[in-house]
Short mmCIF file of C-alpha atoms in Angstrom, two decimals:
data_model
loop_
_atom_site.label_atom_id
_atom_site.label_comp_id
_atom_site.label_asym_id
_atom_site.label_seq_id
_atom_site.Cartn_x
_atom_site.Cartn_y
_atom_site.Cartn_z
CA MET A 1 1.87 9.07 -8.52
CA ALA A 2 5.04 11.06 -8.29
CA ASP A 3 6.08 14.31 -9.93
CA MET A 4 3.27 14.31 -12.44
CA VAL A 5 -0.20 15.64 -13.08
CA VAL A 6 -2.82 13.00 -12.36
CA GLU A 7 -5.23 11.93 -15.08
CA LEU A 8 -8.69 11.09 -13.79
CA ILE A 9 -9.75 8.97 -16.74
CA PRO A 10 -10.23 5.21 -17.04
CA THR A 11 -6.61 4.10 -17.39
CA PRO A 12 -4.44 1.99 -15.11
CA GLY A 13 -1.73 4.66 -14.79
CA LEU A 14 -2.46 7.83 -12.87
CA SER A 15 -0.44 10.49 -14.62
CA VAL A 16 0.44 12.53 -17.65
CA SER A 17 3.33 14.87 -18.27
CA GLN A 18 3.96 17.70 -15.86
CA THR A 19 3.45 20.25 -18.62
CA GLY A 20 -0.18 19.19 -18.94
CA SER A 21 0.25 17.92 -22.50
CA PRO A 22 -1.93 14.95 -23.55
CA PRO A 23 -0.48 11.51 -22.81
CA LYS A 24 1.12 9.61 -25.64
CA LYS A 25 -0.94 6.79 -27.09
CA ARG A 26 0.01 3.56 -25.34
CA SER A 27 -0.07 0.00 -26.61
CA LEU A 28 -2.45 -2.59 -25.19
CA TYR A 29 0.48 -4.12 -23.29
CA GLU A 30 1.35 -0.78 -21.68
CA LYS A 31 -2.28 -0.11 -20.77
CA SER A 32 -3.22 -3.50 -19.37
CA LEU A 33 -0.40 -5.94 -18.65
CA GLN A 34 2.64 -3.78 -17.88
CA PRO A 35 0.91 -1.98 -14.96
CA CYS A 36 0.06 -5.36 -13.42
CA VAL A 37 3.66 -6.51 -13.81
CA ALA A 38 4.81 -3.27 -12.15
CA GLU A 39 2.44 -3.86 -9.23
CA PHE A 40 3.75 -7.42 -8.85
CA VAL A 41 7.42 -6.42 -8.94
CA GLY A 42 6.95 -3.38 -6.70
CA THR A 43 4.95 -5.29 -4.10
CA LEU A 44 7.44 -8.15 -4.21
CA PHE A 45 10.38 -5.91 -3.36
CA PHE A 46 8.43 -3.92 -0.78
CA VAL A 47 7.36 -7.04 1.10
CA PHE A 48 10.76 -8.69 0.65
CA VAL A 49 12.83 -5.88 2.15
CA GLY A 50 10.17 -5.20 4.78
CA CYS A 51 10.15 -8.81 5.94
CA VAL A 52 13.94 -9.08 5.94
CA SER A 53 14.18 -5.92 8.06
CA VAL A 54 11.82 -7.43 10.65
CA ILE A 55 13.35 -10.90 10.64
CA GLU A 56 16.96 -9.73 10.93
CA ASN A 57 16.01 -7.13 13.55
CA VAL A 58 14.17 -9.59 15.78
CA GLU A 59 16.95 -10.01 18.36
CA ALA A 60 17.80 -6.30 18.53
CA GLY A 61 14.16 -5.29 18.73
CA GLY A 62 12.92 -1.76 18.33
CA ARG A 63 10.76 -0.04 15.72
CA LEU A 64 13.20 2.28 13.99
CA GLN A 65 14.81 -0.13 11.53
CA PRO A 66 11.54 -1.66 10.23
CA ALA A 67 9.91 1.77 10.07
CA LEU A 68 12.74 3.27 8.03
CA VAL A 69 13.03 0.26 5.72
CA HIS A 70 9.30 0.11 4.94
CA GLY A 71 9.01 3.87 4.49
CA LEU A 72 12.13 4.38 2.40
CA ALA A 73 11.35 1.31 0.28
CA VAL A 74 7.87 2.53 -0.59
CA ALA A 75 9.18 6.04 -1.33
CA VAL A 76 11.76 4.68 -3.79
CA LEU A 77 9.29 2.29 -5.42
CA VAL A 78 6.62 4.97 -5.84
CA GLY A 79 9.20 7.24 -7.39
CA VAL A 80 10.22 4.76 -10.09
CA PHE A 81 6.97 2.87 -10.77
CA ALA A 82 4.44 5.72 -10.60
CA GLU A 83 4.41 6.38 -14.34
CA ILE A 84 3.83 2.71 -15.15
CA SER A 85 1.07 1.65 -12.78
CA GLY A 86 0.43 4.47 -10.33
CA ALA A 87 2.58 2.57 -7.79
CA HIS A 88 -0.09 1.31 -5.41
CA PHE A 89 1.54 -1.92 -4.09
CA ASN A 90 -1.40 -2.24 -1.73
CA PRO A 91 -4.91 -3.59 -2.40
CA VAL A 92 -6.61 -0.98 -0.21
CA VAL A 93 -4.80 1.86 -1.98
CA THR A 94 -6.07 0.45 -5.27
CA LEU A 95 -9.59 0.32 -3.84
CA ALA A 96 -9.44 3.90 -2.60
CA VAL A 97 -7.90 5.27 -5.81
CA TYR A 98 -10.70 3.61 -7.78
CA LEU A 99 -13.35 5.04 -5.46
CA VAL A 100 -12.05 8.60 -5.89
CA GLY A 101 -11.90 8.29 -9.67
CA GLY A 102 -8.25 7.55 -10.34
CA LEU A 103 -8.45 4.02 -11.76
CA ASP A 104 -10.65 2.13 -14.20
CA VAL A 105 -12.78 -0.55 -12.54
CA VAL A 106 -11.51 -3.25 -14.92
CA MET A 107 -8.01 -2.86 -13.45
CA VAL A 108 -9.00 -3.21 -9.79
CA PHE A 109 -9.08 -7.02 -9.59
CA PRO A 110 -5.91 -7.54 -11.69
CA TYR A 111 -4.05 -5.04 -9.51
CA VAL A 112 -5.16 -6.74 -6.29
CA LEU A 113 -4.31 -10.18 -7.67
CA PHE A 114 -0.81 -9.20 -8.78
CA GLN A 115 -0.17 -7.31 -5.53
CA THR A 116 -1.17 -10.36 -3.51
CA LEU A 117 1.04 -12.64 -5.61
CA GLY A 118 3.91 -10.15 -5.27
CA GLY A 119 3.51 -10.12 -1.50
CA LEU A 120 3.54 -13.90 -1.42
CA MET A 121 6.70 -14.10 -3.55
CA GLY A 122 8.43 -11.38 -1.51
CA ALA A 123 7.71 -13.26 1.73
CA ALA A 124 8.97 -16.51 0.21
CA LEU A 125 12.23 -14.85 -0.85
CA SER A 126 12.71 -13.40 2.62
CA LYS A 127 12.39 -16.90 4.08
CA ALA A 128 14.94 -18.24 1.60
CA LEU A 129 17.44 -15.49 2.45
CA THR A 130 17.24 -15.30 6.25
CA SER A 131 18.34 -17.78 8.88
CA LYS A 132 15.84 -20.36 10.09
CA LYS A 133 16.40 -19.26 13.68
CA HIS A 134 15.58 -15.62 13.03
CA PHE A 135 12.72 -16.46 10.67
CA THR A 136 11.05 -18.68 13.26
CA LYS A 137 11.56 -16.23 16.11
CA ALA A 138 10.01 -13.41 14.05
CA SER A 139 7.12 -15.59 12.82
CA GLY A 140 8.35 -14.92 9.29
CA ALA A 141 7.63 -11.19 9.72
CA ALA A 142 3.91 -11.95 10.01
CA PHE A 143 2.11 -9.56 12.34
CA SER A 144 2.22 -11.15 15.79
CA VAL A 145 1.74 -8.16 18.09
CA VAL A 146 -1.84 -9.11 19.01
CA GLN A 147 -1.67 -12.03 21.42
CA VAL A 148 -4.90 -11.86 23.44
CA ASN A 149 -8.49 -10.87 22.74
CA GLU A 150 -8.21 -7.79 24.93
CA GLN A 151 -5.85 -6.24 22.37
CA VAL A 152 -8.12 -6.78 19.36
CA ALA A 153 -10.18 -3.57 19.56
CA GLY A 154 -7.12 -1.36 19.92
CA ALA A 155 -5.25 -3.12 17.13
CA LEU A 156 -8.24 -2.92 14.79
CA LEU A 157 -8.76 0.78 15.48
CA CYS A 158 -5.04 1.40 14.97
CA GLU A 159 -5.14 -0.28 11.54
CA ILE A 160 -8.23 1.72 10.55
CA LEU A 161 -6.78 5.08 11.57
CA MET A 162 -3.25 4.51 10.29
CA THR A 163 -4.53 3.24 6.94
CA CYS A 164 -6.95 6.14 6.69
CA PHE A 165 -4.06 8.56 7.24
CA LEU A 166 -1.94 6.84 4.59
CA VAL A 167 -4.72 6.66 2.00
CA ILE A 168 -5.67 10.32 2.50
CA VAL A 169 -2.05 11.27 1.83
CA VAL A 170 -1.97 9.10 -1.31
CA CYS A 171 -5.26 10.36 -2.72
CA LEU A 172 -4.76 14.04 -1.90
CA GLY A 173 -1.14 14.00 -3.01
CA ALA A 174 -1.51 11.97 -6.19
CA VAL A 175 -5.13 11.91 -7.40
CA ASN A 176 -6.86 15.08 -6.25
CA GLU A 177 -5.97 17.86 -8.73
CA LYS A 178 -6.19 20.70 -6.23
CA SER A 179 -3.71 19.21 -3.75
CA ARG A 180 -1.45 16.86 -5.68
CA SER A 181 2.24 17.25 -4.97
CA PRO A 182 5.48 16.54 -6.84
CA LEU A 183 6.80 15.30 -3.48
CA ILE A 184 4.23 12.52 -3.20
CA SER A 185 6.75 9.65 -3.03
CA PHE A 186 8.52 11.42 -0.15
CA LEU A 187 5.21 12.15 1.58
CA ILE A 188 4.02 8.55 1.34
CA GLY A 189 7.35 7.25 2.65
CA CYS A 190 7.26 9.65 5.59
CA THR A 191 3.67 8.67 6.40
CA VAL A 192 4.61 4.99 6.51
CA ILE A 193 7.59 5.72 8.78
CA VAL A 194 5.55 7.91 11.14
CA ASN A 195 2.69 5.41 11.35
CA ILE A 196 4.97 2.49 12.16
CA LEU A 197 6.88 4.46 14.78
CA ALA A 198 3.61 5.57 16.36
CA GLY A 199 1.61 2.36 16.34
CA ALA A 200 3.98 -0.59 16.05
CA ASP A 201 3.29 -1.74 19.60
CA LEU A 202 -0.47 -1.56 19.10
CA SER A 203 -0.96 -3.57 15.92
CA GLY A 204 2.35 -3.70 14.08
CA VAL A 205 0.84 -1.18 11.62
CA CYS A 206 0.36 -3.21 8.47
CA MET A 207 -1.94 -0.91 6.41
CA ASN A 208 -1.57 -3.41 3.56
CA PRO A 209 -3.29 -6.81 3.22
CA ALA A 210 -0.67 -7.95 0.68
CA ARG A 211 2.05 -7.29 3.28
CA ALA A 212 0.09 -9.34 5.83
CA PHE A 213 -0.98 -12.21 3.58
CA GLY A 214 2.39 -13.25 2.12
CA PRO A 215 4.22 -13.72 5.44
CA ALA A 216 1.17 -15.45 6.95
CA VAL A 217 1.16 -18.04 4.15
CA VAL A 218 4.91 -18.61 4.19
CA SER A 219 5.23 -18.85 7.98
CA GLY A 220 1.86 -20.46 8.68
CA TYR A 221 1.13 -17.78 11.29
CA TRP A 222 -2.55 -16.78 10.96
CA ASN A 223 -3.34 -15.46 14.44
CA TYR A 224 -5.69 -12.47 14.17
CA GLN A 225 -4.96 -12.21 10.43
CA TRP A 226 -8.44 -10.78 9.84
CA ILE A 227 -7.44 -7.56 11.62
CA TYR A 228 -4.95 -6.81 8.83
CA TRP A 229 -7.67 -7.10 6.21
CA VAL A 230 -10.71 -5.58 7.92
CA GLY A 231 -8.77 -2.67 9.43
CA PRO A 232 -7.02 -1.47 6.25
CA ILE A 233 -10.14 -1.95 4.09
CA ALA A 234 -12.23 0.04 6.56
CA GLY A 235 -9.59 2.75 6.76
CA ALA A 236 -9.44 3.04 2.98
CA LEU A 237 -13.22 3.31 2.73
CA VAL A 238 -13.28 6.07 5.34
CA ALA A 239 -10.52 7.96 3.52
CA ALA A 240 -12.31 7.66 0.17
CA ALA A 241 -15.55 8.89 1.75
CA VAL A 242 -13.77 11.89 3.28
CA LEU A 243 -12.42 12.88 -0.14
CA ARG A 244 -15.67 12.25 -1.99
CA LEU A 245 -17.75 14.17 0.53
CA LEU A 246 -15.49 16.83 2.01
CA LEU A 247 -11.86 17.27 0.97
CA GLY A 248 -11.86 16.50 -2.75
CA ASP A 249 -11.83 19.12 -5.47
CA LYS A 250 -14.83 19.67 -7.78
CA LYS A 251 -13.96 16.65 -9.92
CA THR A 252 -13.64 14.36 -6.90
CA ARG A 253 -16.28 15.75 -4.54
CA LEU A 254 -19.82 14.45 -5.03
CA TYR A 255 -21.68 17.25 -3.27
CA MET A 256 -21.36 20.98 -2.50
CA LYS A 257 -19.56 21.69 -5.76
#
């Protein structure tokens, strides 16, 4: 995603050189398997450091530490993995990037699978590293903000809107030719930080089913887990529709070209 011109052709990576020169011919491994490995490794470290920040911050409380850790982690990971896989690390980002023309359909399922496995491994490593007391008190960094049915509608809407915001930033900054930015890794990191600071008390602000699934499996905490799948998927679909119908350039927009 970062610092490069995006290539809207059926390949797993999103970019070519900044000079606009054609991409070098890549091997089958670099086209198919290496991007999946990058998604696994990137998601693993994102979920790992994110979970550790929540677990070890459980007694101090507050939103700042988890917000900064999640945002800075994703900014760094996007910066270094963008040229290998596009640096999604999130199933709903993969879905949205595909829908706006930035990823071949044959790579969607492998990306989602490796992201989910990376999230599971990252959560497992966070459990192995942190104290049992803190891990239990933080529910393994699973999202436990929603406690009663009255909170469900607000939490679901929060996940939809926050994910929509994030995905619009990703797609406009990395996929859409007219608006893409060399600062995309910074922009994505800032968006994650802002969203968590704004909505942590409403839903926890997951925006990423892989981030929700891994800790839920490892800790056995499944309360209202569906919110962290339905909300982000819906938000990604809304964002993709906005780009396809209104905000995208001529290559992305379906109508009014």
